[in-house]
Amino acid sequence: MLRHTVKRQFNLFSRAKPVREAFLCAHNGVSAAVRISTMNRSNVLNYSTKIPPRLTAESYPNLQRLSEFKKLSSDDLTFFKSILSDSEILQATADEDLAVFNEDWMRKYKGQSKLVLRPKTVNQISQILKYCNDNRLAVVPQGGNTGLVGGSIPVFDEIVLSLTQLNKIRSFDSVSGILKCDAGVILENADSFLAENGYIFPMDLGAKGSCHVGGIVATNAGGLRLLRYGSLHGTVLGLEVVLPDGKILNSMDALRKDNTGYDLKQLFIGSEGTIGVITGVSILAPPRPKAVNVGFLGVGSYEAVQEVFVQAKQELSEILSAFEFMDLKSQTLAKEHLKGVSHPLEDEYPFYVLIETSGSNKEHDDAKLEAFLEKAMENGSVLDGVVAQDETELRNLWEWRESIPESSQAGGGVYKYDVSLPLKELYSLVDAANERLNEKGLSSTSDPTKPVISAIGYGHVGDGNLHLNVAVRAYSKEVEKVLEPFVYEFVSSKHGSISAEHGLGFQKKNYIGYSKNEQEIAMIKELKNLYDPNAILNPYKYV
Amino acid sequence: MLRHTVKRQFNLFSRAKPVREAFLCAHNGVSAAVRISTMNRSNVLNYSTKIPPRLTAESYPNLQRLSEFKKLSSDDLTFFKSILSDSEILQATADEDLAVFNEDWMRKYKGQSKLVLRPKTVNQISQILKYCNDNRLAVVPQGGNTGLVGGSIPVFDEIVLSLTQLNKIRSFDSVSGILKCDAGVILENADSFLAENGYIFPMDLGAKGSCHVGGIVATNAGGLRLLRYGSLHGTVLGLEVVLPDGKILNSMDALRKDNTGYDLKQLFIGSEGTIGVITGVSILAPPRPKAVNVGFLGVGSYEAVQEVFVQAKQELSEILSAFEFMDLKSQTLAKEHLKGVSHPLEDEYPFYVLIETSGSNKEHDDAKLEAFLEKAMENGSVLDGVVAQDETELRNLWEWRESIPESSQAGGGVYKYDVSLPLKELYSLVDAANERLNEKGLSSTSDPTKPVISAIGYGHVGDGNLHLNVAVRAYSKEVEKVLEPFVYEFVSSKHGSISAEHGLGFQKKNYIGYSKNEQEIAMIKELKNLYDPNAILNPYKYV
């Protein structure tokens, strides 16, 4: 029965153009353009929107520049020129407002930095930080600048310390699979390098064409391979970090086991540049999978989604590399957005699941996936399903998951929440949000006078990570008040996290109390104070 | 050709009795006996040796009790009795010297504690620590007491805080596989509980019948499943920790993703009870593999061992769960020890490799292992090999790896080193040690007047973890001087770790300088001082 479905569906489906490719290219194109323009110091930028951001200082008038920070003087410039070459210093001029470094990719924030330093050595970074610490000059470390919470963007006149030019692969051990590289190596470059050696970088994300290896470690990015390869806390074996006082913590020894003293590097994974600047990363790369398969399934309820997840873990076990779910509303929006492209499944279902397997033997993986699907359809937890027959179909199936963010924005705008919740309650937030919006009479898929189109839910079931997107026709204070702090309070009541992947940055640092208790926050503050007593690193963002 | 070898070998081999089983039972028996005797407060103990240890204070006469610690008074006892029941307090008496809590399993160390507290609640632990901190009473947290470096044993009169009675499973989510339990749950109990639910504890070790879940986290134990499931820094999702001042850090929320603030729990993983007492653990359990296979291979050189490892990673990839190597000398000792048992391979080879696979489909795993072995024999990296045909054969093959520690001790004694080294140089330490012992005329396998029989090497190639055992006819200061600090200096020169799995504890804390640089040691001391300013937790063991 499944085989038949697969064939039937793909007869329809294979007519579709491979939309994901186009989308991905567009997305990577943006990032690449930013990167190139940085190199050329030109102003040709491509952001997620054409509307330029307001200055963060204007958007948040209650936020004041901290007076303890010194303003940049000619003496400071003289010092920086004594340790850096001309090409390593960018200054704001009448023609150059350093927008590339002052604005984030989402164009939500805009800083006012007048100075960007782009050192090529760790020693230079050490000298820069020591000088800034001694002179109370505030500093924002910046990697590929692809963050979503304004963590890598100055707020006022902080100096931008860009890691872009610290970008060399240091070494690779093809027996152990251990890669050592500078923090400024672009993720895609690291992964391509590993691919040539039969290995894979143990994480992946949409911004791979621009984001830095150091940046993903500093933000503890989750991305697409977490289910299979685990978190960076497990795969990062060593770090080199320059502390705010200029001291260099060299813990780059690449050992899988070392039980001598506290594991210091762990503190810097996910610290978002607030207690040190990561300059080098040593990471364990797994063998590159030889076969990748994707299935797209229709499921009757969120309870059934969980059943399918348990069955997938049991049957697919070591080859299961992604388990993504989407609700019907997200697919309805995607259908409207991807006009003319046939949906993989003919009929509608309350939920959809995308399963990916990655293994070393295609024949075995195919057999496992087929057996799993047959079982799941027989016992009724899966109602319909298709399996990609080639690379193009595989990309097309992924597209129905990956186009959701764009689709939910297409009606006018979108409020986005990236939360972790216990698996059993992952979807309850979407129901609660829709209920609340309906109660207040704010939501309708058809009535154009209502501000909200719909609240939709999708995400990484394997990681307990839900993306709640509230698609709107226009942004409004009324909708915002209905959603916030409601969403944060809901997540907090279920002991979830208000930022699963994106970090706190500027956007969420005031909301940490919804995810962390008093004792945790007190200990976080203690550590900030221990490592950065003058608080020069990434100000206005730490707790 | 391989099939033939397999058959021939197993015709010989299957006559052997399953020795590993007997060994494991003996080992577990020891631990179980200790555990039971603890419960009965009897003195019937089984240790690794019958020779009772000297008091640590006598073995290390230069070590003085720190005078800032208060001596136990009747007021203190009155307080403890006010918060604990009788069964939760053990006091030394004329008949009861608390040996179970004062001696380690190896009987290398013996403390002089007069008081053991065995609370049943986290709140009690908080009250105990607050009191001890306020009154400068030194405390040693103790789990299953199976450590190998004297980390869980008092040195002088420290109070023993035993986690034995804090031993409940708190919850298990069968969809996500997340287990929450008290720190005092015995590893084997946790794993059995998970097995009933189709899951597996993501680490395993020989002492599983006695060691505590909290203890393995506090020591960041590596064990047997690291190659497959990664380190505890990746699999532990949350911790509950009581700090020295009695404050409770509750970070038990079990989310795979949470990027809000520094990942505090990481600091306590591997901190060996020196900055806080772990009372609860939340951990991600993977699905239990349905099929386990083992192959035992003969290899011509250490270079070939590395080639086989790379091939195994490529071909077996996601199902490779162990890759252990042994040198010829280790197998020669094992043969002498396991008299009458036929070795799996008829001929002798310079190196042996044990490969284990764990997967979800036996047929697929068999096919992968067979294909890998055929290829490896064809290209000459593997010279001979056998594959277990059933559970008994599987255990027998493991026995030739697991009996090495016992075998190397059987000639009189053994100096043991547990080190991490870069994979390419993993074996060079064994060569260097043998060369040095021969140069000094101390070593001979046949001449009974020489103190050393042989230096042998074996270990977890997948983890870069070498066990160097120097088998001796008798312990001697002369041999010791030839080995130390030579071994530590050698490891340090290769940027390895002097303690891969075992931790620092009492035994190695003075040697940390061989594995960590000045900056790292300074930061470790800073953290100790931050969390335990009165230094009451596990004194004489922190750096």
Tab-separated table of N, CA, C and O in Angstrom, chain A residues 175-176 199 219-220 226 228 233 243 247 250-251 253 256-263 266 274-275 287 290 313-314 318 360 364 368 420 423 460 462-463 465 495 497 499-501 503 516-517 519-520 523-524, chain B residues 175-176 199 219-220 226 228 233 243 247 250-251 253 256-260 262-263 266 274-275 287 290 313-314 318 360 364 368 420 423 460 462-463 465 495 497 499-501 503-504 516-517 519-520 524:
chain	number	residue	atom	x	y	z
A	175	VAL	N	42.819	10.410	10.968
A	175	VAL	CA	42.545	9.150	11.677
A	175	VAL	C	41.479	9.384	12.752
A	175	VAL	O	40.463	8.703	12.798
A	176	SER	N	41.689	10.386	13.583
A	176	SER	CA	40.728	10.635	14.670
A	176	SER	C	39.539	11.477	14.220
A	176	SER	O	38.507	11.482	14.867
A	199	TYR	N	34.757	13.278	5.997
A	199	TYR	CA	34.131	13.600	7.282
A	199	TYR	C	33.073	14.690	7.102
A	199	TYR	O	32.953	15.284	6.032
A	219	THR	N	27.548	30.846	20.355
A	219	THR	CA	26.092	30.908	20.543
A	219	THR	C	25.485	29.531	20.791
A	219	THR	O	24.278	29.399	20.901
A	220	ASN	N	26.341	28.495	20.850
A	220	ASN	CA	25.855	27.119	21.027
A	220	ASN	C	24.716	26.809	20.058
A	220	ASN	O	23.654	26.302	20.448
A	226	LEU	N	21.583	18.107	15.197
A	226	LEU	CA	21.671	17.859	16.634
A	226	LEU	C	21.155	16.475	17.017
A	226	LEU	O	21.756	15.777	17.829
A	228	ARG	N	21.294	13.802	15.445
A	228	ARG	CA	22.230	12.736	15.101
A	228	ARG	C	23.565	12.864	15.830
A	228	ARG	O	24.114	11.879	16.324
A	233	HIS	N	28.425	20.922	23.131
A	233	HIS	CA	29.067	20.629	24.416
A	233	HIS	C	29.725	19.248	24.392
A	233	HIS	O	30.653	18.990	25.147
A	243	LEU	N	40.563	36.248	27.038
A	243	LEU	CA	39.731	36.799	28.105
A	243	LEU	C	39.752	38.322	28.038
A	243	LEU	O	40.632	38.910	27.411
A	247	LYS	N	44.390	37.949	28.651
A	247	LYS	CA	45.003	36.630	28.873
A	247	LYS	C	44.429	35.622	27.886
A	247	LYS	O	43.243	35.664	27.545
A	250	ASN	N	44.491	28.830	26.469
A	250	ASN	CA	44.758	27.875	25.390
A	250	ASN	C	44.382	26.473	25.849
A	250	ASN	O	45.139	25.819	26.560
A	251	SER	N	43.197	26.054	25.469
A	251	SER	CA	42.751	24.685	25.781
A	251	SER	C	42.434	23.978	24.477
A	251	SER	O	41.374	23.396	24.300
A	253	ASP	N	44.111	21.480	23.111
A	253	ASP	CA	44.489	20.077	22.996
A	253	ASP	C	43.260	19.270	22.639
A	253	ASP	O	42.204	19.435	23.234
A	256	ARG	N	39.685	13.330	23.363
A	256	ARG	CA	38.297	12.972	23.641
A	256	ARG	C	38.089	12.785	25.134
A	256	ARG	O	36.990	12.900	25.621
A	257	LYS	N	39.157	12.438	25.830
A	257	LYS	CA	39.032	12.221	27.272
A	257	LYS	C	40.137	12.970	27.989
A	257	LYS	O	41.308	12.801	27.676
A	258	ASP	N	39.768	13.785	28.953
A	258	ASP	CA	40.753	14.456	29.792
A	258	ASP	C	40.075	14.851	31.079
A	258	ASP	O	39.332	15.825	31.119
A	259	ASN	N	40.309	14.079	32.126
A	259	ASN	CA	39.669	14.361	33.411
A	259	ASN	C	40.665	14.927	34.406
A	259	ASN	O	40.917	14.357	35.452
A	260	THR	N	41.241	16.075	34.051
A	260	THR	CA	42.133	16.748	34.988
A	260	THR	C	41.612	18.168	35.197
A	260	THR	O	41.890	19.058	34.413
A	261	GLY	N	40.842	18.341	36.230
A	261	GLY	CA	40.316	19.674	36.548
A	261	GLY	C	39.010	19.979	35.845
A	261	GLY	O	38.522	19.185	35.048
A	262	TYR	N	38.430	21.153	36.170
A	262	TYR	CA	37.134	21.531	35.612
A	262	TYR	C	37.250	21.762	34.107
A	262	TYR	O	38.269	22.201	33.611
A	263	ASP	N	36.172	21.484	33.391
A	263	ASP	CA	36.168	21.604	31.934
A	263	ASP	C	35.842	23.059	31.553
A	263	ASP	O	34.719	23.399	31.206
A	266	GLN	N	33.739	24.610	28.483
A	266	GLN	CA	32.280	24.510	28.443
A	266	GLN	C	31.604	25.840	28.748
A	266	GLN	O	30.543	26.142	28.215
A	274	THR	N	30.241	37.267	25.890
A	274	THR	CA	30.141	38.171	27.040
A	274	THR	C	31.224	37.943	28.085
A	274	THR	O	31.377	38.761	29.001
A	275	ILE	N	31.969	36.835	27.984
A	275	ILE	CA	33.034	36.613	28.988
A	275	ILE	C	34.383	36.303	28.343
A	275	ILE	O	35.370	36.118	29.042
A	287	PRO	N	32.340	10.502	10.577
A	287	PRO	CA	32.435	10.124	9.157
A	287	PRO	C	31.213	10.642	8.396
A	287	PRO	O	30.106	10.633	8.930
A	290	LYS	N	27.036	8.153	3.777
A	290	LYS	CA	27.062	7.906	2.330
A	290	LYS	C	25.659	7.930	1.726
A	290	LYS	O	25.513	8.030	0.525
A	313	LYS	N	12.495	6.141	16.433
A	313	LYS	CA	13.713	5.940	17.231
A	313	LYS	C	14.009	4.455	17.384
A	313	LYS	O	15.164	4.036	17.344
A	314	GLN	N	12.951	3.664	17.558
A	314	GLN	CA	13.156	2.230	17.745
A	314	GLN	C	13.614	1.565	16.444
A	314	GLN	O	14.538	0.755	16.434
A	318	GLU	N	19.954	4.296	14.903
A	318	GLU	CA	21.237	4.961	14.649
A	318	GLU	C	21.273	5.750	13.344
A	318	GLU	O	22.183	6.548	13.137
A	360	SER	N	25.504	4.674	6.369
A	360	SER	CA	26.675	4.319	5.573
A	360	SER	C	26.339	3.336	4.458
A	360	SER	O	27.200	2.976	3.679
A	364	HIS	N	20.670	-0.768	3.067
A	364	HIS	CA	20.187	-1.024	4.427
A	364	HIS	C	19.232	0.065	4.896
A	364	HIS	O	18.206	-0.208	5.509
A	368	LYS	N	15.330	-0.246	6.020
A	368	LYS	CA	14.870	0.134	7.362
A	368	LYS	C	13.717	1.134	7.269
A	368	LYS	O	12.710	1.010	7.957
A	420	SER	N	11.890	25.845	23.640
A	420	SER	CA	11.959	24.427	23.991
A	420	SER	C	10.845	24.131	24.976
A	420	SER	O	10.595	24.927	25.884
A	423	LEU	N	8.453	17.405	25.425
A	423	LEU	CA	7.910	16.883	24.176
A	423	LEU	C	6.398	16.714	24.204
A	423	LEU	O	5.698	17.036	23.240
A	460	HIS	N	11.610	20.961	15.463
A	460	HIS	CA	12.436	19.761	15.595
A	460	HIS	C	11.900	18.922	16.757
A	460	HIS	O	12.277	19.154	17.906
A	462	GLY	N	12.648	15.959	17.522
A	462	GLY	CA	13.784	15.254	18.123
A	462	GLY	C	14.499	16.078	19.175
A	462	GLY	O	15.107	15.530	20.099
A	463	ASP	N	14.445	17.383	19.057
A	463	ASP	CA	15.145	18.245	20.015
A	463	ASP	C	14.190	18.934	20.980
A	463	ASP	O	14.630	19.750	21.791
A	465	ASN	N	12.076	21.190	20.238
A	465	ASN	CA	12.216	22.600	19.861
A	465	ASN	C	11.070	23.002	18.938
A	465	ASN	O	10.939	22.518	17.828
A	495	HIS	N	8.213	24.747	32.351
A	495	HIS	CA	9.658	24.553	32.545
A	495	HIS	C	10.401	24.415	31.221
A	495	HIS	O	11.311	23.598	31.086
A	497	SER	N	12.238	26.476	27.674
A	497	SER	CA	13.219	27.542	27.457
A	497	SER	C	12.663	28.550	26.463
A	497	SER	O	12.119	28.171	25.426
A	499	SER	N	14.441	30.515	24.732
A	499	SER	CA	15.316	30.582	23.569
A	499	SER	C	16.037	29.257	23.409
A	499	SER	O	17.036	28.988	24.071
A	500	ALA	N	15.497	28.415	22.549
A	500	ALA	CA	16.064	27.082	22.369
A	500	ALA	C	17.402	27.164	21.654
A	500	ALA	O	18.391	26.593	22.080
A	501	GLU	N	17.409	27.891	20.530
A	501	GLU	CA	18.606	27.914	19.693
A	501	GLU	C	19.242	29.281	19.594
A	501	GLU	O	20.438	29.404	19.400
A	503	GLY	N	19.712	32.040	21.437
A	503	GLY	CA	20.460	32.777	22.448
A	503	GLY	C	19.635	33.922	23.013
A	503	GLY	O	18.472	34.127	22.651
A	516	LYS	N	15.246	30.845	33.558
A	516	LYS	CA	16.228	30.509	34.584
A	516	LYS	C	15.733	31.027	35.939
A	516	LYS	O	15.131	32.100	36.015
A	517	ASN	N	16.029	30.243	36.990
A	517	ASN	CA	15.595	30.670	38.318
A	517	ASN	C	16.608	31.636	38.938
A	517	ASN	O	17.680	31.881	38.381
A	519	GLN	N	18.616	31.484	41.478
A	519	GLN	CA	19.945	30.961	41.788
A	519	GLN	C	20.793	30.880	40.513
A	519	GLN	O	21.976	31.235	40.509
A	520	GLU	N	20.185	30.414	39.438
A	520	GLU	CA	20.922	30.313	38.168
A	520	GLU	C	21.363	31.697	37.703
A	520	GLU	O	22.512	31.890	37.280
A	523	MET	N	24.246	32.987	39.676
A	523	MET	CA	25.522	32.341	39.332
A	523	MET	C	26.042	32.819	37.975
A	523	MET	O	27.245	32.937	37.762
A	524	ILE	N	25.125	33.098	37.052
A	524	ILE	CA	25.531	33.641	35.753
A	524	ILE	C	26.179	35.013	35.947
A	524	ILE	O	27.239	35.315	35.389
B	175	VAL	N	8.787	9.040	25.536
B	175	VAL	CA	8.814	9.591	24.181
B	175	VAL	C	10.177	10.219	23.882
B	175	VAL	O	10.832	9.895	22.900
B	176	SER	N	10.635	11.089	24.784
B	176	SER	CA	11.911	11.763	24.544
B	176	SER	C	13.100	10.928	25.004
B	176	SER	O	14.220	11.155	24.564
B	199	TYR	N	15.188	1.561	26.244
B	199	TYR	CA	16.280	2.543	26.161
B	199	TYR	C	17.537	2.010	26.846
B	199	TYR	O	17.507	0.970	27.500
B	219	THR	N	32.554	12.570	38.236
B	219	THR	CA	33.903	12.231	37.778
B	219	THR	C	34.008	12.227	36.264
B	219	THR	O	35.057	11.910	35.723
B	220	ASN	N	32.920	12.576	35.565
B	220	ASN	CA	32.899	12.554	34.099
B	220	ASN	C	33.460	11.234	33.564
B	220	ASN	O	34.340	11.222	32.688
B	226	LEU	N	31.457	5.478	25.107
B	226	LEU	CA	31.779	6.842	24.702
B	226	LEU	C	31.868	6.995	23.183
B	226	LEU	O	31.378	7.966	22.609
B	228	ARG	N	30.267	5.554	20.947
B	228	ARG	CA	28.949	5.549	20.327
B	228	ARG	C	28.068	6.712	20.782
B	228	ARG	O	27.425	7.364	19.973
B	233	HIS	N	29.150	15.368	28.895
B	233	HIS	CA	28.909	16.796	28.653
B	233	HIS	C	27.833	16.995	27.584
B	233	HIS	O	27.180	18.023	27.540
B	243	LEU	N	25.359	23.554	46.665
B	243	LEU	CA	26.638	24.264	46.749
B	243	LEU	C	27.146	24.227	48.187
B	243	LEU	O	26.374	23.960	49.124
B	247	LYS	N	23.163	26.470	49.274
B	247	LYS	CA	22.217	26.869	48.235
B	247	LYS	C	22.026	25.725	47.242
B	247	LYS	O	22.955	24.985	46.938
B	250	ASN	N	19.057	24.341	41.115
B	250	ASN	CA	18.130	23.420	40.460
B	250	ASN	C	18.106	23.696	38.971
B	250	ASN	O	17.453	24.616	38.496
B	251	SER	N	18.869	22.909	38.226
B	251	SER	CA	18.878	23.019	36.762
B	251	SER	C	18.472	21.674	36.185
B	251	SER	O	19.133	21.126	35.311
B	253	ASP	N	15.642	20.984	34.619
B	253	ASP	CA	14.772	20.988	33.453
B	253	ASP	C	15.450	20.202	32.345
B	253	ASP	O	16.626	20.385	32.064
B	256	ARG	N	16.666	19.529	25.495
B	256	ARG	CA	17.852	19.283	24.667
B	256	ARG	C	18.458	20.597	24.202
B	256	ARG	O	19.622	20.661	23.849
B	257	LYS	N	17.640	21.631	24.141
B	257	LYS	CA	18.132	22.932	23.694
B	257	LYS	C	17.682	24.004	24.665
B	257	LYS	O	16.499	24.132	24.945
B	258	ASP	N	18.609	24.792	25.156
B	258	ASP	CA	18.267	25.930	26.008
B	258	ASP	C	19.429	26.899	25.966
B	258	ASP	O	20.445	26.692	26.619
B	259	ASN	N	19.293	27.943	25.174
B	259	ASN	CA	20.377	28.915	25.059
B	259	ASN	C	20.041	30.214	25.769
B	259	ASN	O	19.959	31.270	25.173
B	260	THR	N	19.834	30.099	27.073
B	260	THR	CA	19.596	31.297	27.869
B	260	THR	C	20.625	31.329	28.986
B	260	THR	O	20.444	30.731	30.042
B	262	TYR	N	24.818	31.117	30.584
B	262	TYR	CA	25.908	30.139	30.592
B	262	TYR	C	25.393	28.774	31.044
B	262	TYR	O	24.498	28.684	31.869
B	263	ASP	N	25.996	27.726	30.534
B	263	ASP	CA	25.565	26.364	30.852
B	263	ASP	C	26.238	25.908	32.152
B	263	ASP	O	27.220	25.180	32.148
B	266	GLN	N	27.619	22.306	33.330
B	266	GLN	CA	28.849	21.751	32.762
B	266	GLN	C	30.019	21.816	33.739
B	266	GLN	O	30.886	20.945	33.742
B	274	THR	N	34.343	18.793	44.360
B	274	THR	CA	35.141	19.840	45.015
B	274	THR	C	34.470	21.208	45.013
B	274	THR	O	34.932	22.117	45.686
B	275	ILE	N	33.373	21.379	44.239
B	275	ILE	CA	32.688	22.675	44.238
B	275	ILE	C	31.184	22.558	44.481
B	275	ILE	O	30.481	23.560	44.521
B	287	PRO	N	17.820	4.936	22.220
B	287	PRO	CA	17.136	3.647	22.095
B	287	PRO	C	18.130	2.499	22.281
B	287	PRO	O	19.270	2.598	21.844
B	290	LYS	N	19.353	-3.326	19.210
B	290	LYS	CA	18.758	-4.669	19.204
B	290	LYS	C	19.778	-5.741	18.851
B	290	LYS	O	19.554	-6.922	19.064
B	313	LYS	N	35.521	3.192	10.756
B	313	LYS	CA	34.652	4.373	10.860
B	313	LYS	C	33.908	4.609	9.551
B	313	LYS	O	32.734	4.984	9.546
B	314	GLN	N	34.608	4.395	8.433
B	314	GLN	CA	33.974	4.625	7.141
B	314	GLN	C	32.901	3.573	6.855
B	314	GLN	O	31.804	3.887	6.401
B	318	GLU	N	27.842	4.446	11.699
B	318	GLU	CA	26.877	4.668	12.772
B	318	GLU	C	26.689	3.472	13.705
B	318	GLU	O	26.108	3.630	14.780
B	360	SER	N	20.301	-1.521	15.091
B	360	SER	CA	18.890	-1.842	15.256
B	360	SER	C	18.453	-3.022	14.383
B	360	SER	O	17.317	-3.438	14.453
B	364	HIS	N	21.483	-6.426	8.872
B	364	HIS	CA	22.256	-5.326	8.284
B	364	HIS	C	23.636	-5.208	8.922
B	364	HIS	O	24.638	-5.009	8.239
B	368	LYS	N	27.287	-5.570	7.175
B	368	LYS	CA	28.282	-4.477	7.207
B	368	LYS	C	29.611	-4.965	7.775
B	368	LYS	O	30.682	-4.677	7.241
B	420	SER	N	45.517	9.960	27.954
B	420	SER	CA	45.060	10.279	26.600
B	420	SER	C	46.251	10.791	25.811
B	420	SER	O	47.071	11.538	26.337
B	423	LEU	N	46.056	10.277	18.693
B	423	LEU	CA	45.937	8.911	18.195
B	423	LEU	C	47.210	8.389	17.529
B	423	LEU	O	47.614	7.245	17.746
B	460	HIS	N	41.291	2.141	24.443
B	460	HIS	CA	40.190	2.552	23.579
B	460	HIS	C	40.728	3.434	22.461
B	460	HIS	O	40.864	4.645	22.631
B	462	GLY	N	39.278	4.389	19.823
B	462	GLY	CA	38.243	5.343	19.452
B	462	GLY	C	38.255	6.596	20.310
B	462	GLY	O	37.849	7.663	19.867
B	463	ASP	N	38.724	6.486	21.526
B	463	ASP	CA	38.742	7.641	22.434
B	463	ASP	C	40.140	8.213	22.627
B	463	ASP	O	40.319	9.129	23.429
B	465	ASN	N	42.544	6.796	24.135
B	465	ASN	CA	42.799	6.494	25.549
B	465	ASN	C	43.644	5.226	25.685
B	465	ASN	O	43.222	4.139	25.345
B	495	HIS	N	51.226	16.738	24.489
B	495	HIS	CA	49.971	17.436	24.766
B	495	HIS	C	48.825	16.471	25.072
B	495	HIS	O	47.700	16.655	24.614
B	497	SER	N	46.782	13.845	28.089
B	497	SER	CA	46.232	14.010	29.430
B	497	SER	C	46.744	12.894	30.334
B	497	SER	O	46.744	11.721	29.949
B	499	SER	N	45.333	11.950	32.981
B	499	SER	CA	44.202	11.178	33.500
B	499	SER	C	43.046	11.261	32.516
B	499	SER	O	42.293	12.230	32.507
B	500	ALA	N	42.931	10.258	31.684
B	500	ALA	CA	41.901	10.271	30.649
B	500	ALA	C	40.526	10.091	31.263
B	500	ALA	O	39.602	10.850	30.995
B	501	GLU	N	40.402	9.067	32.114
B	501	GLU	CA	39.082	8.710	32.638
B	501	GLU	C	38.981	8.870	34.148
B	501	GLU	O	37.913	9.143	34.670
B	503	GLY	N	40.187	10.791	36.597
B	503	GLY	CA	40.144	12.013	37.393
B	503	GLY	C	41.457	12.261	38.118
B	503	GLY	O	42.428	11.501	37.964
B	504	LEU	N	41.484	13.332	38.916
B	504	LEU	CA	42.695	13.676	39.669
B	504	LEU	C	42.661	13.048	41.054
B	504	LEU	O	43.610	12.382	41.466
B	516	LYS	N	47.682	20.488	32.305
B	516	LYS	CA	47.042	21.795	32.179
B	516	LYS	C	48.102	22.888	32.299
B	516	LYS	O	49.049	22.754	33.087
B	517	ASN	N	47.912	23.960	31.538
B	517	ASN	CA	48.880	25.053	31.604
B	517	ASN	C	48.561	26.008	32.758
B	517	ASN	O	47.533	25.877	33.437
B	519	GLN	N	47.581	29.108	32.927
B	519	GLN	CA	46.332	29.865	32.833
B	519	GLN	C	45.140	28.979	33.213
B	519	GLN	O	44.236	29.395	33.940
B	520	GLU	N	45.154	27.759	32.725
B	520	GLU	CA	44.059	26.834	33.054
B	520	GLU	C	44.016	26.562	34.559
B	520	GLU	O	42.948	26.594	35.180
B	524	ILE	N	41.013	27.325	37.197
B	524	ILE	CA	40.419	26.256	38.014
B	524	ILE	C	40.410	26.695	39.490
B	524	ILE	O	39.412	26.544	40.199
